[in-house]
Amino acid sequence: MIKVTCFAGKRVALFGLGGSGRVAARALIAGGADVTAGDDQAANIATAAAEGIPTGDLASADWSGFDALILSPGIPLTHPVPHWVVKRARGADVEIIGDIELFVRERQHVCPQAPLIAITGTNGKSTTTALIHHVLQSAGRLCDVGGNLGPAVLGLSPFTPERHYVVECSSFQIDLAPGLDPTVGIHLNLTPDHLDRHGTVQNYAAIKEQLLSGVPRTGLIVCGVDDGPSEAMADRAEMSGARVERLSVRRPVSDGFYLDGHILMRARAAAATFAADMSRCPALKGAHNAQNAAAAFAAATHLGLDDEEIRQGLETFPGLAHRMERVGRVGNVLFVNDSKATNADATEKALSSYETLFWIVGGKAKDGGITSLNGFFPKIVKAYLIGEAADAFAATLGSAVSHEICGTLERAVEAAAHDAGLAAGPEPVVLLSPACASYDQFPNFEVRGAAFREAVRKLPGVTAP
Ligand code: ADP
């Protein structure tokens, strides 16, 4: 754990006692802060109290004595409406920050030279975070990974100058981290998401851009340029005089990395040279993963790794669970768990990576549903609809795609496995890529993915992929 000493002797209110909130409370207490913690749920308060975290009634507290409110990123700061605790803090002019802000202030305080690599974007954050961690570790660097992926940032190892911190940052976390100042700041892409919490896409984009604006002059900004808002961010960063590496998987760029077929190229002024062969990276299938690999290449180069070390890391990356994860095979039918695809944009990546598809889709639909995926409909032999979105998705598929409302995931796996087993073609794929949140039927996407794996495991004749 990292002790947060920069609040020593100060009074701090902390709200939201889930995993990262409790770690933050312990880190502040260990650093000498006087913490009063709260939560809307009695069970969370009880867990915190049992761990020795001082809890109190923040609704009736005198806020004039607090120096800061440490807010969990899950709690509404601005939209749909600010939470009552946010209003109390604002009313008393108390600053509102999150655990990543505590992390960066402490780093500035005790060890500013420890490299910090911060990653954001609508899609690809976790893959890129895990990939950079893997590349750095394979090259022998001391490296911790956390934030939105893995342990809370304040649960990572104490700062030392040679330790690298690879931190995934959601927009909610960035919104609470005005001092975020990474050595390498990475923004991958931007499509409308989480608008219930950010109001407008402009506001959402502005929050993501904060991660880039905080990169110091000696640092590096890495920015995808395949969507308009992200390209505009790269332009603004460059105009401000920062060092920017641009990433594209759609067209050549003059400074940065781009994809040419399955080859990742590095462009410098007038010349382009070979960086990596993506066909040698089995866990990084698809153009979207080439964008993640390009970000890792740019970051690792800035941190001093040579090209061969980086290629080794990309080629040996094991991949992450629930992201186009190959979970089993029956005969020539491959079963792929892409439960993490909770929006149409993420599902598009999986649909574009395979040819003969038996597609399990549905859950709690996002705005726009699956309408944007109609270009892939000809590849889909049949769709198996689950969850709340089933009727609406059936209407979207209409007569263009044969489909069946299955209701549950288990029923969908059985039906898809049966149909795919009869299919022609070299490798029919049964793909769970729901394009929906999981909350209507599962606690989260991990449990949904595990249920898919389990249903596949029960199929007669199943083998490892
Ligand atoms: P995040 O942490 O941002 O949610 P993940 O790395 O967990 O991203 O990937 C989630 C899903 O997003 C993947 O299953 C894939 O479908 C899609 N995805 C991954 N990388 C990218 C990318 N660079 N661009 C667009 N989509 C991506």
Short mmCIF file of C-alpha atoms and ligand atoms in Angstrom, two decimals:
data_model
loop_
_atom_site.label_atom_id
_atom_site.label_comp_id
_atom_site.label_asym_id
_atom_site.label_seq_id
_atom_site.Cartn_x
_atom_site.Cartn_y
_atom_site.Cartn_z
CA MET A 1 0.00 0.00 0.00
CA ILE A 2 1.05 3.61 -0.66
CA LYS A 3 0.87 5.81 2.44
CA VAL A 4 -0.70 9.15 1.58
CA THR A 5 1.37 11.56 3.67
CA CYS A 6 0.42 14.75 1.85
CA PHE A 7 -2.75 14.99 3.97
CA ALA A 8 -0.97 14.34 7.29
CA GLY A 9 -2.64 16.23 10.12
CA LYS A 10 -5.60 17.24 7.93
CA ARG A 11 -9.26 16.35 8.29
CA VAL A 12 -10.61 14.43 5.35
CA ALA A 13 -14.13 13.26 4.53
CA LEU A 14 -14.31 10.11 2.44
CA PHE A 15 -17.45 8.86 0.74
CA GLY A 16 -17.95 5.51 -0.98
CA LEU A 17 -16.62 2.52 0.95
CA GLY A 18 -16.31 -0.06 -1.80
CA GLY A 19 -12.91 -1.64 -2.47
CA SER A 20 -11.00 1.43 -3.65
CA GLY A 21 -12.63 3.71 -1.04
CA ARG A 22 -11.50 1.50 1.83
CA VAL A 23 -7.95 1.29 0.42
CA ALA A 24 -7.90 5.10 0.15
CA ALA A 25 -9.11 5.42 3.74
CA ARG A 26 -6.37 3.11 4.99
CA ALA A 27 -3.72 4.88 2.90
CA LEU A 28 -4.76 8.28 4.32
CA ILE A 29 -4.88 7.02 7.89
CA ALA A 30 -1.45 5.38 7.52
CA GLY A 31 -0.14 8.73 6.27
CA GLY A 32 -1.48 10.61 9.29
CA ALA A 33 -4.79 12.07 8.07
CA ASP A 34 -7.89 12.29 10.26
CA VAL A 35 -10.52 10.46 8.21
CA THR A 36 -14.32 10.42 8.57
CA ALA A 37 -15.81 7.92 6.14
CA GLY A 38 -19.38 7.39 4.95
CA ASP A 39 -21.49 5.51 2.45
CA ASP A 40 -25.18 5.27 1.53
CA GLN A 41 -25.15 1.55 2.25
CA ALA A 42 -25.09 0.29 5.82
CA ALA A 43 -23.30 -2.91 4.76
CA ASN A 44 -20.33 -0.93 3.35
CA ILE A 45 -20.13 1.16 6.52
CA ALA A 46 -20.11 -2.02 8.62
CA THR A 47 -17.31 -3.55 6.52
CA ALA A 48 -15.23 -0.39 6.83
CA ALA A 49 -15.84 -0.08 10.57
CA ALA A 50 -14.81 -3.72 11.04
CA GLU A 51 -11.52 -2.86 9.33
CA GLY A 52 -10.93 -0.02 11.79
CA ILE A 53 -11.85 2.81 9.41
CA PRO A 54 -13.51 5.67 11.38
CA THR A 55 -17.02 6.21 10.04
CA GLY A 56 -19.38 9.07 10.81
CA ASP A 57 -22.54 10.81 9.75
CA LEU A 58 -21.36 13.07 6.92
CA ALA A 59 -24.91 14.34 6.34
CA SER A 60 -24.98 16.13 9.68
CA ALA A 61 -21.23 16.81 9.99
CA ASP A 62 -19.75 20.32 10.21
CA TRP A 63 -18.07 20.54 6.81
CA SER A 64 -16.13 23.71 7.60
CA GLY A 65 -13.50 21.54 9.31
CA PHE A 66 -12.76 19.30 6.31
CA ASP A 67 -9.82 19.91 3.95
CA ALA A 68 -11.07 17.59 1.22
CA LEU A 69 -13.76 15.12 0.21
CA ILE A 70 -12.38 11.92 -1.27
CA LEU A 71 -15.15 10.63 -3.49
CA SER A 72 -15.53 7.17 -5.00
CA PRO A 73 -15.69 7.41 -8.82
CA GLY A 74 -18.98 5.48 -8.80
CA ILE A 75 -20.82 8.39 -7.15
CA PRO A 76 -22.39 11.11 -9.36
CA LEU A 77 -20.31 14.29 -9.32
CA THR A 78 -22.32 16.25 -11.89
CA HIS A 79 -24.90 14.07 -13.70
CA PRO A 80 -27.68 13.07 -13.60
CA VAL A 81 -27.57 15.21 -10.43
CA PRO A 82 -24.74 15.72 -7.95
CA HIS A 83 -24.96 13.37 -4.98
CA TRP A 84 -25.91 15.02 -1.66
CA VAL A 85 -22.38 14.59 -0.32
CA VAL A 86 -21.06 16.51 -3.34
CA LYS A 87 -23.51 19.32 -2.61
CA ARG A 88 -22.43 19.43 1.03
CA ALA A 89 -18.76 19.64 0.08
CA ARG A 90 -19.38 22.31 -2.57
CA GLY A 91 -21.52 24.30 -0.13
CA ALA A 92 -18.58 24.42 2.29
CA ASP A 93 -16.01 25.09 -0.47
CA VAL A 94 -14.26 21.78 0.23
CA GLU A 95 -12.30 20.34 -2.72
CA ILE A 96 -13.57 17.06 -4.16
CA ILE A 97 -11.00 14.56 -5.42
CA GLY A 98 -10.55 10.83 -5.92
CA ASP A 99 -7.95 8.19 -5.15
CA ILE A 100 -5.95 8.81 -8.34
CA GLU A 101 -5.50 12.44 -7.28
CA LEU A 102 -4.17 11.23 -3.91
CA PHE A 103 -1.81 8.90 -5.81
CA VAL A 104 -0.42 11.64 -8.08
CA ARG A 105 -0.05 14.17 -5.25
CA GLU A 106 1.83 11.62 -3.18
CA ARG A 107 4.04 10.73 -6.16
CA GLN A 108 4.85 14.44 -6.65
CA HIS A 109 5.56 14.69 -2.94
CA VAL A 110 7.84 11.70 -2.45
CA CYS A 111 9.04 10.32 -5.80
CA PRO A 112 8.19 12.40 -8.90
CA GLN A 113 10.69 10.47 -11.00
CA ALA A 114 8.74 7.16 -10.75
CA PRO A 115 7.37 6.66 -14.28
CA LEU A 116 3.57 6.87 -14.47
CA ILE A 117 1.80 5.63 -17.57
CA ALA A 118 -1.89 6.62 -17.58
CA ILE A 119 -4.32 5.16 -20.10
CA THR A 120 -7.80 6.29 -21.10
CA GLY A 121 -10.19 6.05 -24.07
CA THR A 122 -13.71 4.71 -24.55
CA ASN A 123 -12.53 1.24 -25.57
CA GLY A 124 -9.26 -0.65 -25.19
CA LYS A 125 -8.12 0.80 -21.86
CA SER A 126 -7.78 -2.49 -20.00
CA THR A 127 -6.13 -4.33 -22.89
CA THR A 128 -3.61 -1.51 -23.40
CA THR A 129 -2.94 -1.23 -19.67
CA ALA A 130 -2.34 -4.97 -19.29
CA LEU A 131 -0.27 -5.01 -22.49
CA ILE A 132 2.04 -2.18 -21.41
CA HIS A 133 2.49 -3.86 -18.03
CA HIS A 134 3.36 -7.13 -19.78
CA VAL A 135 5.79 -5.47 -22.23
CA LEU A 136 7.61 -3.59 -19.45
CA GLN A 137 7.77 -6.61 -17.18
CA SER A 138 8.99 -8.91 -19.96
CA ALA A 139 11.82 -6.44 -20.55
CA GLY A 140 12.80 -6.73 -16.88
CA ARG A 141 11.32 -3.45 -15.63
CA LEU A 142 9.87 -3.20 -12.14
CA CYS A 143 6.21 -2.54 -12.81
CA ASP A 144 2.85 -2.26 -11.02
CA VAL A 145 -0.55 -2.17 -12.69
CA GLY A 146 -3.83 -0.88 -11.28
CA GLY A 147 -6.52 1.79 -11.27
CA ASN A 148 -9.72 0.95 -13.08
CA LEU A 149 -8.16 -2.45 -13.95
CA GLY A 150 -6.87 -4.57 -11.08
CA PRO A 151 -6.04 -3.22 -7.64
CA ALA A 152 -6.91 0.32 -6.58
CA VAL A 153 -3.95 2.66 -7.23
CA LEU A 154 -3.29 3.27 -3.55
CA GLY A 155 -3.00 -0.49 -3.07
CA LEU A 156 0.09 -0.60 -5.31
CA SER A 157 3.67 -0.91 -4.04
CA PRO A 158 5.22 2.13 -2.34
CA PHE A 159 6.96 4.58 -4.68
CA THR A 160 10.56 3.95 -5.70
CA PRO A 161 12.31 5.80 -8.54
CA GLU A 162 12.68 2.70 -10.71
CA ARG A 163 9.15 1.35 -10.28
CA HIS A 164 6.78 1.94 -13.22
CA TYR A 165 3.08 2.48 -12.50
CA VAL A 166 0.70 1.58 -15.33
CA VAL A 167 -2.71 2.98 -14.44
CA GLU A 168 -6.00 2.63 -16.27
CA CYS A 169 -8.16 5.73 -15.82
CA SER A 170 -11.90 5.88 -16.42
CA SER A 171 -13.50 9.22 -17.19
CA PHE A 172 -15.05 9.20 -13.69
CA GLN A 173 -11.59 8.86 -12.15
CA ILE A 174 -10.07 11.59 -14.34
CA ASP A 175 -12.92 13.92 -13.39
CA LEU A 176 -11.71 13.57 -9.79
CA ALA A 177 -7.98 13.92 -10.59
CA PRO A 178 -7.21 17.51 -11.64
CA GLY A 179 -3.50 17.03 -10.88
CA LEU A 180 -2.99 13.91 -13.00
CA ASP A 181 0.48 14.36 -14.56
CA PRO A 182 1.59 11.11 -16.22
CA THR A 183 5.03 10.58 -17.77
CA VAL A 184 3.17 9.02 -20.69
CA GLY A 185 -0.50 9.96 -21.19
CA ILE A 186 -2.44 7.74 -23.58
CA HIS A 187 -5.87 8.42 -25.05
CA LEU A 188 -7.01 5.73 -27.47
CA ASN A 189 -10.38 6.70 -28.92
CA LEU A 190 -13.70 8.32 -28.17
CA THR A 191 -17.27 7.30 -28.92
CA PRO A 192 -20.36 8.37 -26.95
CA ASP A 193 -20.56 6.38 -23.70
CA HIS A 194 -21.52 7.08 -20.08
CA LEU A 195 -23.52 10.12 -21.16
CA ASP A 196 -25.84 9.55 -18.20
CA ARG A 197 -22.89 10.52 -16.00
CA HIS A 198 -21.23 13.17 -18.19
CA GLY A 199 -24.24 14.92 -19.75
CA THR A 200 -22.85 15.59 -23.21
CA VAL A 201 -20.24 14.02 -25.45
CA GLN A 202 -18.34 17.34 -25.33
CA ASN A 203 -18.12 17.13 -21.57
CA TYR A 204 -17.05 13.47 -21.75
CA ALA A 205 -14.33 14.35 -24.30
CA ALA A 206 -13.11 17.31 -22.23
CA ILE A 207 -12.66 15.01 -19.22
CA LYS A 208 -10.63 12.49 -21.26
CA GLU A 209 -8.50 15.34 -22.62
CA GLN A 210 -7.52 16.39 -19.08
CA LEU A 211 -5.36 13.28 -18.89
CA LEU A 212 -3.35 14.53 -21.89
CA SER A 213 -3.18 18.15 -20.74
CA GLY A 214 -1.49 17.09 -17.52
CA VAL A 215 1.51 15.45 -19.27
CA PRO A 216 4.64 17.52 -18.50
CA ARG A 217 6.87 18.87 -21.28
CA THR A 218 9.41 16.07 -20.72
CA GLY A 219 6.65 13.50 -21.11
CA LEU A 220 4.87 11.95 -24.06
CA ILE A 221 1.29 12.17 -25.30
CA VAL A 222 0.02 9.17 -27.26
CA CYS A 223 -3.29 9.77 -29.00
CA GLY A 224 -5.45 7.74 -31.39
CA VAL A 225 -6.61 9.85 -34.36
CA ASP A 226 -9.23 7.55 -35.89
CA ASP A 227 -12.22 9.54 -34.61
CA GLY A 228 -12.87 13.28 -34.88
CA PRO A 229 -12.84 14.26 -31.19
CA SER A 230 -9.60 12.32 -30.53
CA GLU A 231 -7.87 13.77 -33.59
CA ALA A 232 -8.82 17.25 -32.39
CA MET A 233 -7.23 16.41 -29.02
CA ALA A 234 -3.97 15.40 -30.75
CA ASP A 235 -4.01 18.64 -32.78
CA ARG A 236 -4.54 20.76 -29.67
CA ALA A 237 -1.80 18.92 -27.78
CA GLU A 238 0.62 19.45 -30.65
CA MET A 239 -0.27 23.12 -30.92
CA SER A 240 0.50 23.53 -27.24
CA GLY A 241 4.04 22.34 -27.97
CA ALA A 242 3.75 18.86 -26.43
CA ARG A 243 5.41 15.75 -27.91
CA VAL A 244 2.65 13.75 -29.54
CA GLU A 245 2.66 10.27 -31.09
CA ARG A 246 -0.41 9.74 -33.29
CA LEU A 247 -1.94 6.30 -33.77
CA SER A 248 -4.08 5.18 -36.70
CA VAL A 249 -5.28 1.81 -37.87
CA ARG A 250 -7.06 3.39 -40.85
CA ARG A 251 -4.48 5.52 -42.68
CA PRO A 252 -0.78 6.41 -42.65
CA VAL A 253 0.30 9.17 -40.25
CA SER A 254 3.50 11.18 -40.61
CA ASP A 255 4.51 11.07 -36.93
CA GLY A 256 3.46 8.06 -34.93
CA PHE A 257 2.28 4.53 -35.67
CA TYR A 258 -0.09 3.15 -38.28
CA LEU A 259 -1.30 -0.19 -39.56
CA ASP A 260 -0.46 -1.37 -43.06
CA GLY A 261 -2.19 -4.74 -43.63
CA HIS A 262 -0.99 -6.74 -40.65
CA ILE A 263 2.21 -4.72 -40.22
CA LEU A 264 2.50 -1.99 -37.61
CA MET A 265 4.64 0.83 -39.02
CA ARG A 266 6.44 3.64 -37.21
CA ALA A 267 6.51 6.95 -39.07
CA ARG A 268 9.09 9.65 -38.40
CA ALA A 269 8.91 12.85 -40.49
CA ALA A 270 9.35 11.54 -44.04
CA ALA A 271 10.21 7.87 -43.41
CA ALA A 272 8.23 4.86 -42.21
CA THR A 273 9.87 1.72 -40.80
CA PHE A 274 8.72 -1.69 -39.59
CA ALA A 275 7.62 -1.82 -35.95
CA ALA A 276 5.80 -5.16 -35.47
CA ASP A 277 4.04 -7.96 -37.33
CA MET A 278 0.57 -8.24 -35.79
CA SER A 279 0.01 -11.70 -37.27
CA ARG A 280 2.65 -12.90 -34.75
CA CYS A 281 0.57 -11.60 -31.80
CA PRO A 282 -2.23 -14.16 -31.25
CA ALA A 283 -3.91 -12.31 -28.38
CA LEU A 284 -4.03 -9.05 -30.32
CA LYS A 285 -6.32 -10.03 -33.18
CA GLY A 286 -8.15 -7.30 -35.10
CA ALA A 287 -7.36 -3.71 -36.08
CA HIS A 288 -8.58 -2.42 -32.70
CA ASN A 289 -5.90 -4.47 -30.96
CA ALA A 290 -3.32 -3.05 -33.37
CA GLN A 291 -4.26 0.36 -31.98
CA ASN A 292 -3.64 -0.97 -28.46
CA ALA A 293 -0.31 -2.47 -29.59
CA ALA A 294 0.68 0.82 -31.24
CA ALA A 295 0.00 2.68 -27.99
CA ALA A 296 2.13 0.17 -26.09
CA PHE A 297 4.93 0.48 -28.67
CA ALA A 298 4.97 4.28 -28.40
CA ALA A 299 4.91 4.24 -24.59
CA ALA A 300 7.58 1.56 -24.23
CA THR A 301 9.89 3.34 -26.69
CA HIS A 302 9.62 6.55 -24.67
CA LEU A 303 10.51 4.56 -21.55
CA GLY A 304 13.70 3.30 -23.19
CA LEU A 305 12.87 -0.23 -24.38
CA ASP A 306 14.33 -1.29 -27.71
CA ASP A 307 12.18 -2.52 -30.60
CA GLU A 308 13.09 -6.18 -30.14
CA GLU A 309 12.12 -6.10 -26.45
CA ILE A 310 8.79 -4.51 -27.35
CA ARG A 311 8.05 -7.04 -30.12
CA GLN A 312 8.81 -9.89 -27.70
CA GLY A 313 6.28 -8.43 -25.27
CA LEU A 314 3.57 -8.01 -27.90
CA GLU A 315 4.05 -11.55 -29.20
CA THR A 316 3.91 -13.17 -25.76
CA PHE A 317 0.97 -11.16 -24.39
CA PRO A 318 -1.56 -13.71 -23.07
CA GLY A 319 -4.62 -11.46 -23.56
CA LEU A 320 -7.33 -10.59 -21.08
CA ALA A 321 -10.35 -12.64 -20.06
CA HIS A 322 -13.72 -11.66 -21.61
CA ARG A 323 -12.16 -9.80 -24.57
CA MET A 324 -12.38 -12.09 -27.61
CA GLU A 325 -11.19 -14.84 -25.28
CA ARG A 326 -11.08 -18.28 -26.91
CA VAL A 327 -12.74 -20.57 -24.38
CA GLY A 328 -13.33 -23.90 -26.13
CA ARG A 329 -13.85 -25.89 -29.28
CA VAL A 330 -16.27 -28.61 -30.35
CA GLY A 331 -15.06 -30.18 -33.60
CA ASN A 332 -14.22 -27.22 -35.80
CA VAL A 333 -16.54 -24.81 -33.93
CA LEU A 334 -14.69 -22.19 -31.89
CA PHE A 335 -16.36 -20.55 -28.84
CA VAL A 336 -15.32 -16.96 -28.10
CA ASN A 337 -16.16 -15.03 -24.94
CA ASP A 338 -16.35 -11.29 -25.62
CA SER A 339 -18.58 -10.48 -22.64
CA LYS A 340 -16.66 -7.23 -22.06
CA ALA A 341 -18.22 -5.81 -25.24
CA THR A 342 -20.91 -3.78 -23.48
CA ASN A 343 -21.60 -1.43 -26.40
CA ALA A 344 -22.05 -1.76 -30.16
CA ASP A 345 -18.69 -0.17 -30.88
CA ALA A 346 -16.86 -2.87 -28.91
CA THR A 347 -18.95 -5.64 -30.48
CA GLU A 348 -18.12 -4.32 -33.95
CA LYS A 349 -14.48 -5.26 -33.30
CA ALA A 350 -15.32 -8.89 -32.66
CA LEU A 351 -17.76 -9.10 -35.57
CA SER A 352 -15.04 -7.78 -37.88
CA SER A 353 -12.51 -10.36 -36.63
CA TYR A 354 -14.38 -13.56 -37.64
CA GLU A 355 -16.12 -14.81 -40.78
CA THR A 356 -18.87 -17.36 -40.03
CA LEU A 357 -20.75 -16.16 -36.99
CA PHE A 358 -23.33 -17.58 -34.60
CA TRP A 359 -23.83 -14.47 -32.49
CA ILE A 360 -25.17 -14.38 -28.92
CA VAL A 361 -26.27 -10.81 -28.25
CA GLY A 362 -28.43 -8.85 -25.79
CA GLY A 363 -28.69 -7.71 -22.19
CA LYS A 364 -29.46 -4.19 -21.07
CA ALA A 365 -29.29 -2.17 -24.29
CA LYS A 366 -27.26 1.00 -24.75
CA ASP A 367 -28.49 4.00 -26.79
CA GLY A 368 -28.75 3.09 -30.47
CA GLY A 369 -28.84 -0.67 -29.76
CA ILE A 370 -27.23 -2.71 -32.55
CA THR A 371 -28.41 -0.60 -35.49
CA SER A 372 -24.86 0.56 -36.28
CA LEU A 373 -23.76 -3.06 -36.76
CA ASN A 374 -25.94 -3.71 -39.82
CA GLY A 375 -22.89 -3.78 -42.14
CA PHE A 376 -21.90 -7.06 -40.47
CA PHE A 377 -25.31 -8.72 -40.75
CA PRO A 378 -24.38 -10.69 -43.92
CA LYS A 379 -21.66 -12.54 -41.96
CA ILE A 380 -24.07 -13.66 -39.26
CA VAL A 381 -25.53 -17.07 -39.92
CA LYS A 382 -27.88 -16.69 -36.97
CA ALA A 383 -28.31 -14.49 -33.88
CA TYR A 384 -29.39 -15.76 -30.44
CA LEU A 385 -31.06 -13.02 -28.40
CA ILE A 386 -30.87 -12.81 -24.62
CA GLY A 387 -32.00 -10.45 -21.88
CA GLU A 388 -34.07 -7.29 -21.81
CA ALA A 389 -33.00 -6.12 -25.28
CA ALA A 390 -34.21 -9.26 -27.10
CA ASP A 391 -37.44 -7.87 -28.59
CA ALA A 392 -35.87 -4.60 -29.70
CA PHE A 393 -32.89 -6.40 -31.26
CA ALA A 394 -35.22 -8.86 -33.02
CA ALA A 395 -36.90 -5.84 -34.60
CA THR A 396 -33.52 -4.43 -35.72
CA LEU A 397 -32.42 -7.76 -37.22
CA GLY A 398 -35.81 -8.15 -38.93
CA SER A 399 -35.61 -10.30 -42.03
CA ALA A 400 -31.93 -9.46 -42.62
CA VAL A 401 -30.62 -12.00 -40.07
CA SER A 402 -32.14 -15.27 -38.99
CA HIS A 403 -32.64 -15.04 -35.21
CA GLU A 404 -34.15 -16.71 -32.19
CA ILE A 405 -35.18 -15.23 -28.84
CA CYS A 406 -33.48 -17.50 -26.31
CA GLY A 407 -33.95 -15.52 -23.11
CA THR A 408 -31.10 -17.02 -21.14
CA LEU A 409 -27.42 -17.36 -21.97
CA GLU A 410 -27.44 -21.11 -21.31
CA ARG A 411 -30.26 -21.66 -23.80
CA ALA A 412 -28.45 -19.47 -26.35
CA VAL A 413 -25.21 -21.47 -26.01
CA GLU A 414 -27.03 -24.74 -26.54
CA ALA A 415 -28.92 -23.49 -29.59
CA ALA A 416 -25.87 -21.81 -31.15
CA ALA A 417 -23.64 -24.85 -30.50
CA HIS A 418 -26.20 -27.09 -32.19
CA ASP A 419 -26.55 -24.87 -35.27
CA ALA A 420 -22.82 -24.15 -35.60
CA GLY A 421 -22.08 -27.88 -35.44
CA LEU A 422 -24.08 -28.32 -38.65
CA ALA A 423 -22.43 -25.37 -40.40
CA ALA A 424 -20.07 -25.55 -43.35
CA GLY A 425 -16.88 -23.48 -43.49
CA PRO A 426 -13.46 -23.89 -41.92
CA GLU A 427 -14.16 -22.35 -38.52
CA PRO A 428 -17.71 -21.45 -37.47
CA VAL A 429 -17.54 -19.21 -34.41
CA VAL A 430 -20.06 -19.07 -31.56
CA LEU A 431 -19.48 -15.58 -30.26
CA LEU A 432 -20.85 -14.03 -27.09
CA SER A 433 -20.47 -10.32 -27.82
CA PRO A 434 -23.54 -8.79 -26.19
CA ALA A 435 -23.27 -5.07 -27.18
CA CYS A 436 -25.16 -4.50 -23.92
CA ALA A 437 -24.60 -4.03 -20.22
CA SER A 438 -25.10 -7.21 -18.20
CA TYR A 439 -27.09 -5.82 -15.27
CA ASP A 440 -30.48 -7.18 -16.30
CA GLN A 441 -29.33 -10.81 -15.83
CA PHE A 442 -25.85 -10.74 -14.21
CA PRO A 443 -24.05 -8.68 -11.55
CA ASN A 444 -21.36 -7.66 -14.08
CA PHE A 445 -19.73 -8.64 -17.38
CA GLU A 446 -17.24 -10.93 -15.64
CA VAL A 447 -20.02 -13.11 -14.19
CA ARG A 448 -21.73 -13.13 -17.61
CA GLY A 449 -18.47 -14.26 -19.28
CA ALA A 450 -17.90 -16.91 -16.62
CA ALA A 451 -21.46 -18.22 -17.20
CA PHE A 452 -20.70 -18.48 -20.92
CA ARG A 453 -17.44 -20.36 -20.23
CA GLU A 454 -19.29 -22.71 -17.91
CA ALA A 455 -22.07 -23.37 -20.46
CA VAL A 456 -19.41 -24.13 -23.11
CA ARG A 457 -17.53 -26.38 -20.70
CA LYS A 458 -20.68 -28.51 -20.30
CA LEU A 459 -21.09 -29.14 -24.05
CA PRO A 460 -20.48 -32.73 -25.14
CA GLY A 461 -17.09 -33.20 -26.81
CA VAL A 462 -15.68 -29.82 -25.83
CA THR A 463 -11.88 -29.42 -25.91
CA ALA A 464 -9.42 -26.60 -25.25
CA PRO A 465 -9.39 -24.00 -28.02
P1 ADP B 1 -11.97 -0.85 -21.78
O1 ADP B 1 -11.13 -1.15 -20.60
O2 ADP B 1 -11.72 0.52 -22.33
O3 ADP B 1 -13.42 -1.11 -21.61
P2 ADP B 1 -11.01 -3.33 -23.00
O4 ADP B 1 -9.57 -3.41 -23.30
O5 ADP B 1 -11.51 -4.02 -21.81
O6 ADP B 1 -11.46 -1.80 -22.96
O7 ADP B 1 -11.81 -3.83 -24.28
C1 ADP B 1 -13.23 -3.84 -24.27
C2 ADP B 1 -13.75 -4.13 -25.62
O8 ADP B 1 -13.51 -3.01 -26.47
C3 ADP B 1 -13.03 -5.28 -26.30
O9 ADP B 1 -13.72 -6.46 -26.05
C4 ADP B 1 -13.05 -4.90 -27.75
O10 ADP B 1 -14.25 -5.33 -28.33
C5 ADP B 1 -13.07 -3.41 -27.75
N1 ADP B 1 -11.77 -2.78 -27.97
C6 ADP B 1 -10.58 -3.12 -27.43
N2 ADP B 1 -9.60 -2.29 -27.85
C7 ADP B 1 -10.20 -1.38 -28.65
C8 ADP B 1 -9.73 -0.25 -29.40
N3 ADP B 1 -8.47 0.15 -29.36
N4 ADP B 1 -10.64 0.42 -30.13
C9 ADP B 1 -11.92 0.08 -30.17
N5 ADP B 1 -12.42 -0.98 -29.50
C10 ADP B 1 -11.58 -1.71 -28.76
#
